[in-house]
């Protein structure tokens, strides 16, 4: 297991697995939860104050569970779709979504999120904010969210609107790229025992995310778009070229120890191999965080769901509701 995994497990929200998840997640909490909008908030950047973890964590837990389980489900099934010696299209797309969901789960587990506000959530925040700030109003859009502990141990929520454009996936990967950087800064600042190893591993993952000049961290999204919408890389029938090394990697690909996954594939020579390994690494990190949560909390409902998911015949009628 990578040191980065251990560092993230230490940052799991308290009570994440002990509180019963509340349906529909963080956006539902915004519509009915207890908070006030802090002085200094503006339309694009909002400070939520007077938060209680016992109230908000169950909503975050719902989001974490759905993302973590869908990541593992996608990873467990992607290998079944290789239909021939060259067929890579759907298996790679499914592996991408395993990573995409897994990255969301990692952020939710530590109190961060990228979320889309619809009219009902924007209206509630605007109404509460107008009690304290004249003419305060926010609009729908995609926002970066984070829980922050203050020196007096009170909890605030910080929310910042993200620029429009580039698509929802690009927006998310840019924030995830920043998230990895912030974790590195924290472990160095706190002089944590895994600091050297964890920062190097986070740097390796950031290098994968920013491959081929995608300095904002959106390379996985770019390859996914090329595979899905442009049918690049000869991954779809009729196949234009063979990528035997990637096919073999995908056949052996599974959720494994994050420390055993190579992080140094040559992107120029083997772009699909590097893409698959990057997706697998994120998925494995997310799975290790889920396992760490189960170990921390004992025999919980989430652990039961995780075990059922890994035994497909037992997971036919399972729901998170």
Coordinates of C-alpha atoms in Angstrom, one line a residue:
X1 CA 0.0 0.0 0.0
X2 CA 1.3 3.4 -0.9
X3 CA 2.2 5.9 1.9
X4 CA -0.3 8.2 0.2
X5 CA -3.1 5.8 1.0
X6 CA -2.2 5.7 4.7
X7 CA -2.1 9.5 4.8
X8 CA -5.6 9.8 3.2
X9 CA -7.0 7.1 5.6
X10 CA -5.8 9.3 8.6
X11 CA -7.8 12.1 7.1
X12 CA -11.1 10.3 7.0
X13 CA -14.0 12.3 8.4
X14 CA -14.9 11.2 12.0
X15 CA -18.2 9.4 12.1
X16 CA -18.1 8.7 8.4
X17 CA -19.1 5.1 8.8
X18 CA -20.9 5.2 12.1
X19 CA -23.7 7.6 11.1
X20 CA -26.5 6.2 8.9
X21 CA -26.2 7.8 5.4
X22 CA -28.9 10.3 4.5
X23 CA -30.4 10.0 1.0
X24 CA -29.2 12.3 -1.8
X25 CA -26.1 13.6 -0.1
X26 CA -24.6 17.0 0.4
X27 CA -27.0 18.9 -1.9
X28 CA -29.9 17.7 0.2
X29 CA -28.2 18.9 3.3
X30 CA -27.8 22.4 1.7
X31 CA -31.6 22.4 1.1
X32 CA -32.5 21.7 4.7
X33 CA -29.4 21.7 6.9
X34 CA -28.5 24.1 9.7
X35 CA -26.0 26.8 8.8
X36 CA -25.5 30.5 8.4
X37 CA -23.6 32.4 5.8
X38 CA -20.5 34.1 7.1
X39 CA -19.8 37.8 6.8
X40 CA -17.5 38.4 3.8
X41 CA -19.2 35.8 1.6
X42 CA -19.8 36.9 -1.9
X43 CA -21.6 35.4 -4.9
X44 CA -18.7 33.2 -6.0
X45 CA -17.3 32.3 -2.6
X46 CA -19.4 31.4 0.4
X47 CA -18.5 30.6 4.0
X48 CA -20.9 28.3 5.8
X49 CA -20.7 28.6 9.6
X50 CA -22.3 27.0 12.7
X51 CA -21.9 23.5 11.2
X52 CA -22.3 20.3 13.2
X53 CA -20.5 17.2 12.0
X54 CA -23.2 14.9 13.5
X55 CA -25.6 16.6 11.1
X56 CA -23.6 17.0 7.9
X57 CA -21.5 13.8 7.9
X58 CA -24.4 11.4 7.2
X59 CA -25.1 13.4 4.0
X60 CA -21.4 13.2 3.0
X61 CA -21.4 9.5 3.9
X62 CA -24.2 8.9 1.3
X63 CA -22.1 10.5 -1.4
X64 CA -19.0 8.7 -0.3
X65 CA -20.7 5.3 -0.4
X66 CA -22.3 5.7 -3.8
X67 CA -19.0 6.9 -5.3
X68 CA -16.8 4.3 -3.6
X69 CA -19.1 1.4 -4.4
X70 CA -19.7 2.4 -8.1
X71 CA -15.9 2.7 -8.5
X72 CA -15.3 -0.8 -7.2
X73 CA -18.2 -2.2 -9.2
X74 CA -16.8 -0.6 -12.4
X75 CA -13.4 -2.0 -11.7
X76 CA -14.6 -5.5 -11.0
X77 CA -16.5 -5.6 -14.3
X78 CA -14.4 -3.8 -16.8
X79 CA -12.2 -6.9 -17.6
X80 CA -15.2 -9.0 -18.6
X81 CA -15.8 -6.8 -21.7
X82 CA -12.7 -7.7 -23.7
X83 CA -14.2 -9.5 -26.6
X84 CA -11.2 -10.1 -28.8
X85 CA -7.4 -9.8 -28.8
X86 CA -7.5 -6.1 -29.7
X87 CA -10.8 -4.8 -28.2
X88 CA -10.0 -2.1 -25.7
X89 CA -12.7 0.6 -26.1
X90 CA -15.3 -0.2 -23.5
X91 CA -12.9 -1.8 -21.0
X92 CA -10.8 1.4 -20.9
X93 CA -13.8 3.7 -20.7
X94 CA -15.2 1.6 -17.8
X95 CA -11.8 1.7 -16.1
X96 CA -11.8 5.5 -16.5
X97 CA -15.1 5.7 -14.7
X98 CA -13.8 3.5 -11.9
X99 CA -11.1 6.1 -11.4
X100 CA -13.5 9.1 -11.8
X101 CA -15.9 7.7 -9.2
X102 CA -13.0 6.6 -7.0
X103 CA -11.4 10.1 -7.0
X104 CA -14.8 11.6 -6.0
X105 CA -15.0 9.1 -3.1
X106 CA -11.5 10.0 -2.0
X107 CA -12.4 13.7 -1.8
X108 CA -15.8 13.1 -0.1
X109 CA -14.1 10.9 2.5
X110 CA -11.9 13.8 3.6
X111 CA -14.6 16.5 3.6
X112 CA -14.0 17.9 0.1
X113 CA -16.2 17.8 -3.0
X114 CA -16.9 19.2 -6.4
X115 CA -20.7 19.6 -6.7
X116 CA -23.2 21.1 -9.0
X117 CA -25.7 23.4 -7.4
X118 CA -29.2 23.4 -8.9
X119 CA -31.9 26.1 -8.4
X120 CA -33.2 24.8 -5.1
X121 CA -29.8 24.7 -3.5
X122 CA -28.7 28.1 -4.8
X123 CA -32.1 29.6 -3.7
X124 CA -31.7 28.3 -0.1
X125 CA -28.1 29.7 0.2
X126 CA -29.2 33.0 -1.2
X127 CA -32.2 33.2 1.2
X128 CA -30.1 32.5 4.3
X129 CA -27.3 34.8 3.1
X130 CA -29.7 37.7 2.6
X131 CA -30.5 37.7 6.3
X132 CA -26.9 38.8 7.0
X133 CA -25.7 40.3 3.8
X134 CA -28.0 42.7 1.8
X135 CA -28.5 41.7 -1.8
X136 CA -26.6 38.5 -1.4
X137 CA -27.3 36.0 -4.1
X138 CA -25.6 33.0 -5.7
X139 CA -26.3 31.3 -8.9
X140 CA -26.4 27.7 -10.1
X141 CA -23.1 26.2 -11.3
X142 CA -20.3 23.9 -10.2
X143 CA -18.6 24.6 -6.9
X144 CA -15.6 23.4 -5.0
X145 CA -16.5 22.5 -1.4
X146 CA -14.4 21.8 1.7
X147 CA -14.9 21.4 5.4
X148 CA -12.4 23.3 7.5
X149 CA -11.6 23.0 11.2
X150 CA -10.9 26.3 12.9
X151 CA -8.4 26.9 15.7
X152 CA -11.2 26.9 18.2
X153 CA -12.3 23.4 16.8
X154 CA -15.5 24.8 15.3
X155 CA -16.3 23.6 11.7
X156 CA -16.9 25.8 8.7
X157 CA -17.7 24.9 5.1
X158 CA -16.0 26.8 2.3
X159 CA -17.5 26.9 -1.2
X160 CA -16.1 28.5 -4.3
X161 CA -17.6 28.7 -7.7
X162 CA -15.6 27.2 -10.5
X163 CA -15.2 28.9 -13.9
X164 CA -17.6 27.7 -16.6
X165 CA -16.3 25.8 -19.6
X166 CA -14.2 22.8 -20.3
X167 CA -16.8 20.3 -19.2
X168 CA -17.8 18.7 -15.8
X169 CA -15.0 16.1 -16.0
X170 CA -12.3 18.6 -16.7
X171 CA -13.5 20.8 -13.9
X172 CA -13.4 17.9 -11.5
X173 CA -9.9 16.6 -12.4
X174 CA -8.5 20.1 -12.0
X175 CA -9.7 20.2 -8.4
X176 CA -8.6 16.7 -7.7
X177 CA -5.1 17.6 -9.1
X178 CA -5.2 20.6 -6.6
X179 CA -6.4 18.2 -3.8
X180 CA -3.3 16.0 -4.2
X181 CA -1.1 19.0 -4.0
X182 CA -2.8 20.2 -0.9
X183 CA -2.4 16.8 0.8
X184 CA 1.3 16.9 0.0
X185 CA 1.6 20.4 1.5
X186 CA -0.2 19.2 4.7
X187 CA 2.0 16.2 5.3
X188 CA 5.1 18.2 4.9
X189 CA 3.8 21.0 7.1
X190 CA 2.8 18.6 9.8
X191 CA 6.1 16.6 9.5
X192 CA 4.2 13.3 9.2
X193 CA 6.3 10.1 9.2
X194 CA 5.3 9.3 5.6
X195 CA 5.9 12.8 4.3
X196 CA 8.8 12.0 2.0
X197 CA 7.2 8.9 0.4
X198 CA 3.6 10.3 0.3
X199 CA 4.7 13.6 -1.4
X200 CA 6.7 11.6 -4.0
X201 CA 3.7 9.3 -4.7
X202 CA 1.3 12.3 -5.0
X203 CA 3.8 13.9 -7.3
X204 CA 3.9 10.8 -9.5
X205 CA 0.1 10.7 -9.7
X206 CA 0.0 14.4 -10.5
X207 CA 2.5 13.8 -13.3
X208 CA 0.2 11.2 -14.8
X209 CA -2.8 13.5 -14.6
X210 CA -0.8 16.3 -16.3
X211 CA 0.7 14.1 -19.0
X212 CA 1.2 15.4 -22.6
X213 CA 1.0 19.0 -21.6
X214 CA -2.3 18.9 -19.7
X215 CA -0.9 21.0 -16.9
X216 CA -4.2 21.4 -15.1
X217 CA -4.5 17.6 -14.5
X218 CA -7.1 16.8 -17.1
X219 CA -5.2 14.2 -19.2
X220 CA -7.3 11.2 -18.2
X221 CA -10.4 13.1 -19.2
X222 CA -8.8 14.1 -22.5
X223 CA -8.0 10.4 -23.3
X224 CA -11.5 9.4 -22.3
X225 CA -12.9 11.9 -24.7
X226 CA -10.6 10.7 -27.5
X227 CA -11.6 7.1 -26.9
X228 CA -15.3 7.8 -26.5
X229 CA -16.1 10.5 -29.0
X230 CA -13.2 10.3 -31.6
X231 CA -12.6 6.6 -31.4
X232 CA -8.8 7.2 -31.3
X233 CA -6.0 4.8 -30.6
X234 CA -7.5 2.0 -32.7
X235 CA -9.3 0.7 -29.7
X236 CA -12.7 0.1 -31.4
X237 CA -13.6 -2.3 -34.2
X238 CA -12.4 -2.3 -37.0
X239 CA -9.1 -2.2 -35.2
X240 CA -6.4 -0.1 -36.9
X241 CA -3.4 -1.4 -34.9
X242 CA -2.6 -3.8 -32.2
X243 CA -1.7 -2.8 -28.7
X244 CA -0.9 -6.2 -27.3
X245 CA 0.8 -4.9 -24.2
X246 CA -2.2 -2.9 -23.1
X247 CA -4.6 -5.8 -23.9
X248 CA -2.5 -8.1 -21.8
X249 CA -2.4 -5.4 -19.0
X250 CA -6.2 -5.1 -19.1
X251 CA -6.6 -8.8 -18.9
X252 CA -4.6 -8.9 -15.7
X253 CA -5.9 -5.6 -14.4
X254 CA -7.7 -5.8 -11.1
X255 CA -8.0 -3.9 -7.9
X256 CA -4.7 -4.5 -6.3
X257 CA -2.3 -3.0 -3.8
X258 CA -1.6 0.5 -4.9
X259 CA 2.1 0.1 -4.2
X260 CA 2.4 -2.6 -6.9
X261 CA 1.1 -0.4 -9.7
X262 CA 3.7 1.1 -12.0
X263 CA 3.6 4.9 -12.2
X264 CA 6.3 5.4 -14.8
X265 CA 4.9 4.1 -18.1
X266 CA 6.1 6.0 -21.2
X267 CA 3.1 8.1 -22.2
X268 CA 4.5 8.9 -25.7
X269 CA 5.1 5.2 -26.5
X270 CA 2.3 3.6 -24.6
X271 CA -0.5 6.1 -24.0
X272 CA -3.2 3.6 -23.3
X273 CA -1.0 1.6 -21.0
X274 CA -0.2 4.7 -19.0
X275 CA -3.9 5.7 -19.0
X276 CA -4.9 2.3 -17.7
X277 CA -2.3 2.2 -15.0
X278 CA -3.2 5.8 -13.9
X279 CA -6.9 4.8 -13.7
X280 CA -6.1 1.6 -11.8
X281 CA -3.9 3.5 -9.3
X282 CA -6.7 5.9 -8.4
X283 CA -9.2 3.1 -8.2
X284 CA -6.9 1.1 -5.9
X285 CA -6.3 4.1 -3.7
X286 CA -10.1 4.6 -3.3
X287 CA -10.6 1.0 -2.5
X288 CA -7.9 1.1 0.2
X289 CA -9.5 4.1 1.7
X290 CA -12.8 2.2 1.8
X291 CA -11.1 -0.8 3.4
X292 CA -9.4 1.5 5.9
X293 CA -12.8 2.9 6.8
X294 CA -14.1 -0.5 7.4
X295 CA -11.2 -1.5 9.6
X296 CA -11.5 1.7 11.6
X297 CA -15.2 1.2 12.3
X298 CA -15.6 -2.5 12.6
X299 CA -18.6 -4.5 11.2
X300 CA -20.6 -1.6 9.7
X301 CA -23.3 -1.5 7.0
X302 CA -20.8 -0.1 4.5
X303 CA -18.5 -3.1 5.1
X304 CA -21.4 -5.4 4.5
X305 CA -22.2 -3.7 1.2
X306 CA -18.6 -3.9 0.2
X307 CA -18.5 -7.6 0.8
X308 CA -21.7 -8.1 -1.0
X309 CA -20.4 -6.2 -4.0
X310 CA -17.4 -8.5 -4.2
X311 CA -19.6 -11.5 -4.2
X312 CA -21.8 -10.7 -7.3
X313 CA -24.3 -13.5 -6.6
X314 CA -25.0 -12.0 -3.2
X315 CA -25.4 -8.4 -4.4
X316 CA -28.3 -8.8 -6.8
X317 CA -30.9 -7.0 -4.6
X318 CA -28.7 -4.8 -2.5
X319 CA -29.4 -1.0 -2.2
X320 CA -27.8 1.8 -0.3
X321 CA -31.1 3.5 0.6

